[in-house]
Short mmCIF file of C-alpha atoms and ligand atoms in Angstrom, two decimals:
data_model
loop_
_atom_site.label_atom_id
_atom_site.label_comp_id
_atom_site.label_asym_id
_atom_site.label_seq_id
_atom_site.Cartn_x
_atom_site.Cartn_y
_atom_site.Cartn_z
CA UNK A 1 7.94 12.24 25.97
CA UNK A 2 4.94 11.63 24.07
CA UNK A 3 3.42 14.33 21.66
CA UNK A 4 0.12 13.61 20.29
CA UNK A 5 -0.57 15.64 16.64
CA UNK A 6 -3.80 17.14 16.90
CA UNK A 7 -6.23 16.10 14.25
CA UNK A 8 -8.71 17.48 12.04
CA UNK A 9 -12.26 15.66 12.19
CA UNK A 10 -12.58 12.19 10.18
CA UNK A 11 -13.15 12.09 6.40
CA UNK A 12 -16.17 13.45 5.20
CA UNK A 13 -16.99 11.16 2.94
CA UNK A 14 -15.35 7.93 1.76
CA UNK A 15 -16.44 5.97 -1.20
CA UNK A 16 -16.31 2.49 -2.18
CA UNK A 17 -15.23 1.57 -5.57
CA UNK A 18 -16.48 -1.64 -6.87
CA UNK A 19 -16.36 -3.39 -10.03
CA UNK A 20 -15.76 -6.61 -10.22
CA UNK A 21 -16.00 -7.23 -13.94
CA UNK A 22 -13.00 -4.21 -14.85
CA UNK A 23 -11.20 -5.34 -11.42
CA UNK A 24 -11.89 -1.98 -9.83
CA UNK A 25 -11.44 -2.76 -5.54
CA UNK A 26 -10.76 0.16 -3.34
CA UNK A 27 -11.50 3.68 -1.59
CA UNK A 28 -11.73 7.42 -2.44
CA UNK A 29 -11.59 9.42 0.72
CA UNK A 30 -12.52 12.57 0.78
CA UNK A 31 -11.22 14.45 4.16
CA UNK A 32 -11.79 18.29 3.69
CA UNK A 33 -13.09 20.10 0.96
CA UNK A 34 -12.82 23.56 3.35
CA UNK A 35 -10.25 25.38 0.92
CA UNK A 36 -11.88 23.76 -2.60
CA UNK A 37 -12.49 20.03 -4.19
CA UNK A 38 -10.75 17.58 -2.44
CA UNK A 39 -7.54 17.03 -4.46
CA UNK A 40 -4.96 14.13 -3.87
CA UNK A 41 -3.38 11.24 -6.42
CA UNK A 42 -4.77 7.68 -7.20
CA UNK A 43 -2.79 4.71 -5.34
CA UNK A 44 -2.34 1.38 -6.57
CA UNK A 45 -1.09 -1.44 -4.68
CA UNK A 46 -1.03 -4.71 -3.59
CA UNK A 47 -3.21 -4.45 -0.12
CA UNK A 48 -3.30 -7.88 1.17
CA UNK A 49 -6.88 -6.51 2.80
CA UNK A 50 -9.39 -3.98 2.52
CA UNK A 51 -9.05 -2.98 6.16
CA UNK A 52 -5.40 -2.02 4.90
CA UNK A 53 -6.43 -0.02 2.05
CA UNK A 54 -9.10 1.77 3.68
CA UNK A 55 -6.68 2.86 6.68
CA UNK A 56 -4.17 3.93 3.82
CA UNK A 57 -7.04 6.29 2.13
CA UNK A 58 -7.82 7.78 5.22
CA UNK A 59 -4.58 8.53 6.47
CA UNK A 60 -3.19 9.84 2.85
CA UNK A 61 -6.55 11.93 2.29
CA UNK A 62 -5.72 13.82 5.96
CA UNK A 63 -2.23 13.89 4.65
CA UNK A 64 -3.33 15.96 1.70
CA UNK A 65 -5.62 18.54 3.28
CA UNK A 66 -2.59 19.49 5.20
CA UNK A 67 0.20 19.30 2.75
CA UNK A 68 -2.91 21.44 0.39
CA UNK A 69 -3.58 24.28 2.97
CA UNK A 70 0.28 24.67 3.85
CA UNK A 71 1.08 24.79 0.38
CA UNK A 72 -1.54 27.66 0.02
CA UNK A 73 -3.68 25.93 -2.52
CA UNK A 74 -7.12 26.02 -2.96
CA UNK A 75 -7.73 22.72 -2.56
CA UNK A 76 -9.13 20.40 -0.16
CA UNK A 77 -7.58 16.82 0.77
CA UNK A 78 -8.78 13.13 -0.71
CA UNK A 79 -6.79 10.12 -1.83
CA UNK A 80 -7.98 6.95 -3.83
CA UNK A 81 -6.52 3.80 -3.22
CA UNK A 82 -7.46 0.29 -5.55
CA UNK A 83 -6.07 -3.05 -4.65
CA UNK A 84 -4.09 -4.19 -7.28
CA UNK A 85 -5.39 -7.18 -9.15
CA UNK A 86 -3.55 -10.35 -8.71
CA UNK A 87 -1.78 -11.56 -12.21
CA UNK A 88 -2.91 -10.03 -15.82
CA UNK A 89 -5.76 -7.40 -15.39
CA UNK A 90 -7.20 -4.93 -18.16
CA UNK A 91 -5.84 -1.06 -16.98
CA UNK A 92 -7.40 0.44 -19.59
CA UNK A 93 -10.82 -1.11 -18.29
CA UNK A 94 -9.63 -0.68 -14.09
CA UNK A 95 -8.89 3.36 -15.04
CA UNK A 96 -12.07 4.02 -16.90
CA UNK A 97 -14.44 2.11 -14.16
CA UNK A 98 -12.32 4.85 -11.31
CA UNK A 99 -12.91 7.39 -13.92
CA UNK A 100 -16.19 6.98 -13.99
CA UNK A 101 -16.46 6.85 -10.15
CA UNK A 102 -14.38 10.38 -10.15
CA UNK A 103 -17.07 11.70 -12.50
CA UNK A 104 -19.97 10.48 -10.29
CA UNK A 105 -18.76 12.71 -7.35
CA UNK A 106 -18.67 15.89 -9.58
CA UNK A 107 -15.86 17.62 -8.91
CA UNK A 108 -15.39 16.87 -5.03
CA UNK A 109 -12.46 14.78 -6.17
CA UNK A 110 -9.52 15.61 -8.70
CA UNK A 111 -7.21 12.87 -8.85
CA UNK A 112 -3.96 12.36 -10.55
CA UNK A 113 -1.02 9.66 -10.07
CA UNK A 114 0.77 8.24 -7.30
CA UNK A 115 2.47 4.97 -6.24
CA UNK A 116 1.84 2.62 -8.90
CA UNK A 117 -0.15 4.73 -11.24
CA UNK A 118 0.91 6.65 -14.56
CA UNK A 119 0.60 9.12 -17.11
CA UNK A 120 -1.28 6.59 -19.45
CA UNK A 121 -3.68 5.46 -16.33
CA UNK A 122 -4.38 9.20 -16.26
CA UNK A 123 -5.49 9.61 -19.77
CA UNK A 124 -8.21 6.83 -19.16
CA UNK A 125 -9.44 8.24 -16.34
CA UNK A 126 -10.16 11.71 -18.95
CA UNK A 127 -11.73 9.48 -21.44
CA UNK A 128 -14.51 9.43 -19.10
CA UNK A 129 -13.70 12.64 -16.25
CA UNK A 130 -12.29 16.16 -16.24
CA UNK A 131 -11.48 15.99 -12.85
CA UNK A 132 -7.92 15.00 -13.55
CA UNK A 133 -4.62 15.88 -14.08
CA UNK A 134 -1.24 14.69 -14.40
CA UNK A 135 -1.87 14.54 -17.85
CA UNK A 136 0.64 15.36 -20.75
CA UNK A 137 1.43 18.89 -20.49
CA UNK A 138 -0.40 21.15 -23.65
CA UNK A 139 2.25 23.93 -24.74
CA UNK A 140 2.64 26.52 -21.99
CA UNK A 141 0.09 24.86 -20.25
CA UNK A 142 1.28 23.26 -16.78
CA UNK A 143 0.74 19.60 -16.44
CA UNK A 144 2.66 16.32 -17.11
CA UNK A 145 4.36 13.92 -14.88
CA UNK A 146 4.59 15.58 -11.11
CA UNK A 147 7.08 13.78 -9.84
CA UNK A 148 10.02 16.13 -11.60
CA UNK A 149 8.66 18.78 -9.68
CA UNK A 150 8.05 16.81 -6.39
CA UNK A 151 11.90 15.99 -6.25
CA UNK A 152 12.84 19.64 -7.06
CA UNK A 153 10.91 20.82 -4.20
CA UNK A 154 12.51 17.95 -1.99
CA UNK A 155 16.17 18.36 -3.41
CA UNK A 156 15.58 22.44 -2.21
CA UNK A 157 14.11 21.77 1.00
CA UNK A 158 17.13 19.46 1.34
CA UNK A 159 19.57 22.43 0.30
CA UNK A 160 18.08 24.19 3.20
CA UNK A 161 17.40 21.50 5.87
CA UNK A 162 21.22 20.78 5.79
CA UNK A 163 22.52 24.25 6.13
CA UNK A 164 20.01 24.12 9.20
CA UNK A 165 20.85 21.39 10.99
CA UNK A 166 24.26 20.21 9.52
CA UNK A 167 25.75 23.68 8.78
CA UNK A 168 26.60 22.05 4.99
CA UNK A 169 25.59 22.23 1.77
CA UNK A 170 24.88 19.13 0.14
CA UNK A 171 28.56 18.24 -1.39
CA UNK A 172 30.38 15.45 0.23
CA UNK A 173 27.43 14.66 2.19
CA UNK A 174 26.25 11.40 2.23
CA UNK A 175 22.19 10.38 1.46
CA UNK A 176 20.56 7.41 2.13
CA UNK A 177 17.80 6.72 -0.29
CA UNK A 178 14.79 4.72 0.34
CA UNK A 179 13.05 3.75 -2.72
CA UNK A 180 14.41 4.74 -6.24
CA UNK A 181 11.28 5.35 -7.83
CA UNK A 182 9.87 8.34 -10.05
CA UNK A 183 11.00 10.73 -7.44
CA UNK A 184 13.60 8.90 -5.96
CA UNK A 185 15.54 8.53 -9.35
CA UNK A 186 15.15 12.27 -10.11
CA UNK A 187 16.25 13.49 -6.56
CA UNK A 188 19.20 11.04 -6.51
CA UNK A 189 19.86 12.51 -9.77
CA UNK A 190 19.91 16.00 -8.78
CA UNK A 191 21.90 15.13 -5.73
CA UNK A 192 24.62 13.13 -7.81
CA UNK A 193 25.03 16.87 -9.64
CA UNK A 194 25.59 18.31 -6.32
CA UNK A 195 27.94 15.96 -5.24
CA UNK A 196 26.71 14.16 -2.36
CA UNK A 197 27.57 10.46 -1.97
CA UNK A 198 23.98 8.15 -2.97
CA UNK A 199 23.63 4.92 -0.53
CA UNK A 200 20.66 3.60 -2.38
CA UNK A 201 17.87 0.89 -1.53
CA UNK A 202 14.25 -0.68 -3.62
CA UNK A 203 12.56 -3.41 -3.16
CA UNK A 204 12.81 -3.45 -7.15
CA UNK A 205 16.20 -4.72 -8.57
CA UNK A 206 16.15 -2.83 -11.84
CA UNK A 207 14.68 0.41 -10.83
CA UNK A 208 17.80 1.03 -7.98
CA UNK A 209 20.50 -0.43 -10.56
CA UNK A 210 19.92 1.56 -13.33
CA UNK A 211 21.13 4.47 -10.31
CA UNK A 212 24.24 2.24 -9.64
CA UNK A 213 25.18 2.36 -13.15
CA UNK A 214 24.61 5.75 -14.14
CA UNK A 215 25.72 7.82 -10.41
CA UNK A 216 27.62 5.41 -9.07
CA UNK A 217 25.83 5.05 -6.09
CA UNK A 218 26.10 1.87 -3.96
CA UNK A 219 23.31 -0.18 -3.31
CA UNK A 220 22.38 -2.24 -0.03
CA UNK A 221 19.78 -4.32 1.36
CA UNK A 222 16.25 -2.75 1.75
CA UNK A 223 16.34 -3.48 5.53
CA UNK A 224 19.64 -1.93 5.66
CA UNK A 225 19.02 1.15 3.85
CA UNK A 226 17.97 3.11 7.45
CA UNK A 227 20.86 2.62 9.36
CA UNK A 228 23.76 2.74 6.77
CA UNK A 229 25.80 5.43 7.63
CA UNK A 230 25.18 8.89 6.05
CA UNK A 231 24.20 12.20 7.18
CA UNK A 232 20.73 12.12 5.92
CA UNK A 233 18.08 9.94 5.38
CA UNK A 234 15.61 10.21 2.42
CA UNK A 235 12.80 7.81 2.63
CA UNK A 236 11.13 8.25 -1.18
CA UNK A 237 9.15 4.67 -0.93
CA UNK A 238 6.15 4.01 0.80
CA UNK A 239 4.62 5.56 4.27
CA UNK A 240 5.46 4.52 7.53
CA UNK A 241 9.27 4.95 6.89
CA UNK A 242 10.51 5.90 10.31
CA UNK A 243 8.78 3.74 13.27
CA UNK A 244 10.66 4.07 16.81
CA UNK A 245 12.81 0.88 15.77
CA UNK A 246 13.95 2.78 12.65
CA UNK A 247 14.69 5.68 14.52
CA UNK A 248 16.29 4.15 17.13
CA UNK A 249 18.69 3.03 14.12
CA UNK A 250 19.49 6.20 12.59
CA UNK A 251 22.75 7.50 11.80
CA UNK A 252 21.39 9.95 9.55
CA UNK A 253 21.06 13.70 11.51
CA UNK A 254 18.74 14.78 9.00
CA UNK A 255 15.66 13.22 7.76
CA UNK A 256 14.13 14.76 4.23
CA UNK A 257 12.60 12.54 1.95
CA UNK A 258 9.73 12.62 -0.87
CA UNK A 259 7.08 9.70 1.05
CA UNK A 260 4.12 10.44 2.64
CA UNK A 261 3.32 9.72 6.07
CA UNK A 262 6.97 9.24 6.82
CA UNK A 263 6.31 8.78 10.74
CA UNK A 264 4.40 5.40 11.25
CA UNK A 265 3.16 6.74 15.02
CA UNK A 266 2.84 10.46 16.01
CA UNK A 267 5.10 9.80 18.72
CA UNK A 268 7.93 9.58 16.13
CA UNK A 269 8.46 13.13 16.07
CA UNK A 270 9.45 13.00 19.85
CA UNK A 271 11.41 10.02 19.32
CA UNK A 272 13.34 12.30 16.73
CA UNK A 273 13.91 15.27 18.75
CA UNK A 274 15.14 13.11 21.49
CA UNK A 275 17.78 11.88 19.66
CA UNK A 276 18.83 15.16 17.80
CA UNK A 277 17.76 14.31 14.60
CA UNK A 278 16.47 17.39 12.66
CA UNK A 279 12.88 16.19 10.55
CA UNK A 280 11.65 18.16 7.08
CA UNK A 281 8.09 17.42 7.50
CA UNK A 282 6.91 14.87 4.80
CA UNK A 283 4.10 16.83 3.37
CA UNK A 284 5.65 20.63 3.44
CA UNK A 285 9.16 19.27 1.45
CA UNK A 286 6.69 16.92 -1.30
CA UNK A 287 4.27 19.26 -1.96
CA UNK A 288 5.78 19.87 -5.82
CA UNK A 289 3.86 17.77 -7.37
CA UNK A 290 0.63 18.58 -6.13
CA UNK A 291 1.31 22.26 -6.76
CA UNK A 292 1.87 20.95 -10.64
CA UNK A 293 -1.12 19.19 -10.34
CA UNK A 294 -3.21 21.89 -8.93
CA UNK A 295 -1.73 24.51 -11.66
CA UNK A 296 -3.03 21.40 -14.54
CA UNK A 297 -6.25 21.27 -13.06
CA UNK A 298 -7.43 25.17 -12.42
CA UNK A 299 -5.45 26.09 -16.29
CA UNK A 300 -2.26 27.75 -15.05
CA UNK A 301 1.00 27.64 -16.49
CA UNK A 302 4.28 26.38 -15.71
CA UNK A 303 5.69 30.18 -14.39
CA UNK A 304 3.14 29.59 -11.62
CA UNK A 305 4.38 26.40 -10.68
CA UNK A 306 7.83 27.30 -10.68
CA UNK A 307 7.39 30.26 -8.32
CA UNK A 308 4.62 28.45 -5.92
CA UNK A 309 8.08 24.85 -5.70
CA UNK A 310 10.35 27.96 -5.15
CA UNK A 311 8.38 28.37 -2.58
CA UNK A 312 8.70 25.54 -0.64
CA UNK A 313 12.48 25.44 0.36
CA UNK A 314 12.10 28.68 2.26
CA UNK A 315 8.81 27.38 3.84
CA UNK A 316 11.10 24.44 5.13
CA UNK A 317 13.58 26.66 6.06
CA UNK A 318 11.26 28.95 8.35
CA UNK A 319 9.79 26.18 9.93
CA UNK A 320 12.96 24.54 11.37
CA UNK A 321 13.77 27.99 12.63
CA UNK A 322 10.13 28.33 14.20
CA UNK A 323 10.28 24.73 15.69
CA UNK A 324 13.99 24.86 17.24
CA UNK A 325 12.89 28.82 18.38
CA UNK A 326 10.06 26.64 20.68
CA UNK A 327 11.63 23.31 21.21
CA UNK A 328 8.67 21.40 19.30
CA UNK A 329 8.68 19.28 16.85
CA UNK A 330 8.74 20.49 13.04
CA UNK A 331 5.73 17.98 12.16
CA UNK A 332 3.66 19.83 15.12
CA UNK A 333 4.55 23.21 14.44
CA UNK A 334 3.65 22.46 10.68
CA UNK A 335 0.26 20.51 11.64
CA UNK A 336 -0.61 23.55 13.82
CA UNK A 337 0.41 26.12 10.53
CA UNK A 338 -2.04 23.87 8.24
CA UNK A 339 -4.82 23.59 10.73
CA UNK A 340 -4.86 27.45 11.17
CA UNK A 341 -5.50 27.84 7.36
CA UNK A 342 -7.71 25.06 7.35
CA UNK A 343 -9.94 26.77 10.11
CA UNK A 344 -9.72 30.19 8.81
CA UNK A 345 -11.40 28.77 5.63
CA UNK A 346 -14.28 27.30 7.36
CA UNK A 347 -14.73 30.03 9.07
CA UNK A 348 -14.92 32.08 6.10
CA UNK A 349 -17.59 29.20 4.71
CA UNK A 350 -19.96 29.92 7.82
P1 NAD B 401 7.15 5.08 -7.31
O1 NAD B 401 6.17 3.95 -7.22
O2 NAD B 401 7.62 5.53 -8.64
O3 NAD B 401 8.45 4.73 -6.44
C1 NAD B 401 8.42 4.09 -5.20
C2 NAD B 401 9.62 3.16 -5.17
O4 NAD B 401 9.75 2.62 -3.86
C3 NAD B 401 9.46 1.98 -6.14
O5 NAD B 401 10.62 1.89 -6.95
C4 NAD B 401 9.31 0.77 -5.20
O6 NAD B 401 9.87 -0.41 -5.76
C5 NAD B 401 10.08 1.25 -3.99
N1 NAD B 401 9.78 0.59 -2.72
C6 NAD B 401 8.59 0.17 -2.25
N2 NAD B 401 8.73 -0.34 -1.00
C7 NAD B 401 10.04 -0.22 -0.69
C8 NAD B 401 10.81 -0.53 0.45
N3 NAD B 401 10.28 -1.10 1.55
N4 NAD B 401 12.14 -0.26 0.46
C9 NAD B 401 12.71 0.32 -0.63
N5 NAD B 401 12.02 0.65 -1.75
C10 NAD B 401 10.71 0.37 -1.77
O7 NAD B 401 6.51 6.29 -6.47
P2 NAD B 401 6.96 7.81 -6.51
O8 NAD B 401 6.02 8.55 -7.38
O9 NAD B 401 8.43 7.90 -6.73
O10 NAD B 401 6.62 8.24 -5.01
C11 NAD B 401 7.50 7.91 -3.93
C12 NAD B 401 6.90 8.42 -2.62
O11 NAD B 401 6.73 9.84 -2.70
C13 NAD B 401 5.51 7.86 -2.28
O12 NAD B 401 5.37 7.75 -0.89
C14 NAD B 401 4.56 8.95 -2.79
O13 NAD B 401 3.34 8.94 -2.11
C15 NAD B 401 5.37 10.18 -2.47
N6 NAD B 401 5.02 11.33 -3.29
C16 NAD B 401 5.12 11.26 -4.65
C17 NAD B 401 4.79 12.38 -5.42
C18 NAD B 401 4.93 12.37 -6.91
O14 NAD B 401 4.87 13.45 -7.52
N7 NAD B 401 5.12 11.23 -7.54
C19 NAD B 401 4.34 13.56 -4.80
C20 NAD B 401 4.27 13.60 -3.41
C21 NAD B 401 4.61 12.47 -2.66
#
């Protein structure tokens, strides 16, 4: 069985970044600003092309309008992505030359982290914009590092997602954990204190050790990490986690994890119901640190963001209910939720 996701129309605007001199290569795109400015982090990486990085905009800039509207946020979806410079490069000069690009688009893009970006990156991109966050938090004030607030909302979905499809809560359950970065760390931290069993994988030796050491969690191979045996599956790396070869690999019943864009092909989601395996869509179970971001960015405080994460477990919760009630797929039924919010705000524009 093949199900096809519908999709929104293609970005509305995408903009190439350029400067040679500070080493600034890459993409913001800009996919819907229906619900407010087009809000998603900054990506840097290694892209061995631009065709790659541009796809990777695109695809994480759609990603956010969803994960925005089903978060009830009013915010569109965008995503930048820069090429990583090969050897020594100048950040501080890279961050102000985006910043400067974030400023030119006046307000239609608020950025913050992601993969390979940080706090400090952050603060160079407000020497030159205010249309960022992620920023150290002021007293009271929300802001700071999202990823703290990203694994909360995951480790909760989690909570929920296993007393849904596993009738367990998360002690003596084993997790497989794909990539122990910012997020990764905390949630395998939060799920040590629960006492589930951590099977942990990253492509960076020091980064999944430090886990080993500290939670005694045992480490295997990165190509390995998918079809260990445990109960669920947490991919917290990069996208494109589970493709039908993965899948067809899985021992895990559950899949919950931090990454976006966790199914490489559409058709996953099928591929996943066929073989019983119960799927936390990617952007409804990630969507604290984006709420933190949003709360930096329009001047709230940390109360809101606490009760909009709180928020997200049940939202898991009533999905897997909805989606088992009608036999679809979770990542539809969720697509279809966003899409409806996303449409009633246009409407409301016209
Ligand atoms: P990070 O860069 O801190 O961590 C990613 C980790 O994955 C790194 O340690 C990296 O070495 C590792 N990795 C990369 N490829 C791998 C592979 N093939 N196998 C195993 N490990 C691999 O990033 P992060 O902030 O922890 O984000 C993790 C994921 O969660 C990303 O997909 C990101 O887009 C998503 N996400 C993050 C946030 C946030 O608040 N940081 C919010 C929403 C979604």
């Amino acid at each position: 069985m093949v199900v096809r996701l519908a999709r929104l129309a293609p970005p509305l605007e995408c903009v190439r970044l350029y400067d040679l001199e500070a080493g600034l290569d890459g993409f913001i795109a800009i996919h819907s600003t229906a619900l407010g400015p087009g809000a998603g982090g900054c990506r840097l990486w290694s892209y061995p092309d631009m065709k790659q990085a541009l796809g990777d905009a695109v695809r994480l800039a759609e990603g956010m309008s969803y994960k925005n509207a089903l978060a009830g946020l009013p915010l569109g979806g965008a995503k930048a992505v820069l090429r990583k410079p090969e050897g020594e490069f100048d950040r501080v000069a890279l961050f102000r030359a985006f910043g400067r690009a974030v400023e030119n688009l006046g307000g239609l893009y608020v950025t913050a982290e992601d993969v390979g970006t940080s706090v400090e990156d952050m603060q160079e991109v407000a020497s030159v914009s205010r249309h960022v966050a992620g920023l150290p938090a002021v007293a009271g004030r929300a802001g700071g590092d999202p990823s703290p607030w990203t694994a909360k909302g995951v480790f909760e979905s989690m909570q929920v997602a296993a007393e849904f499809a596993l009738a367990r809560d998360l002690a003596g359950l084993t997790v497989a954990v794909q990539g122990t970065g910012n997020v990764g760390a905390d949630l395998c931290r939060r799920l040590a204190e629960a006492g589930a069993r951590l099977v942990i994988a990253d492509v960076n030796p020091a980064r999944r050790d430090r886990l080993r050491a500290v939670h005694g969690a045992e480490v295997v191979d990165v190509s390995e990490i998918a079809s260990v045996d445990a109960d669920i599956f947490a991919p917290c790396a990069l996208g494109g986690a589970l493709d039908r070869e993965t899948v067809g690999k899985l021992k895990a019943r559950l899949v919950c994890g931090a990454a976006n864009n966790q199914l490489a092909t559409p058709d996953v989601a099928a591929l996943l119901m066929e073989r019983g395996i119960a799927y936390a869509p990617d952007y409804v179970v990630n969507a604290g640190g984006i709420i933190n971001v949003s709360a930096e960015y329009l001047g709230e405080d940390e109360e809101d963001v606490k009760f909009r994460v709180a928020e997200i477990a049940p939202r898991v919760g009533a999905l897997l209910e909805r989606a088992a009630r009608e036999g679809r797929s979770p990542a539809l039924v969720a697509d279809e939720m966003a899409e409806e919010v996303i449409a009633g705000a246009q409407r409301e524009a016209a």
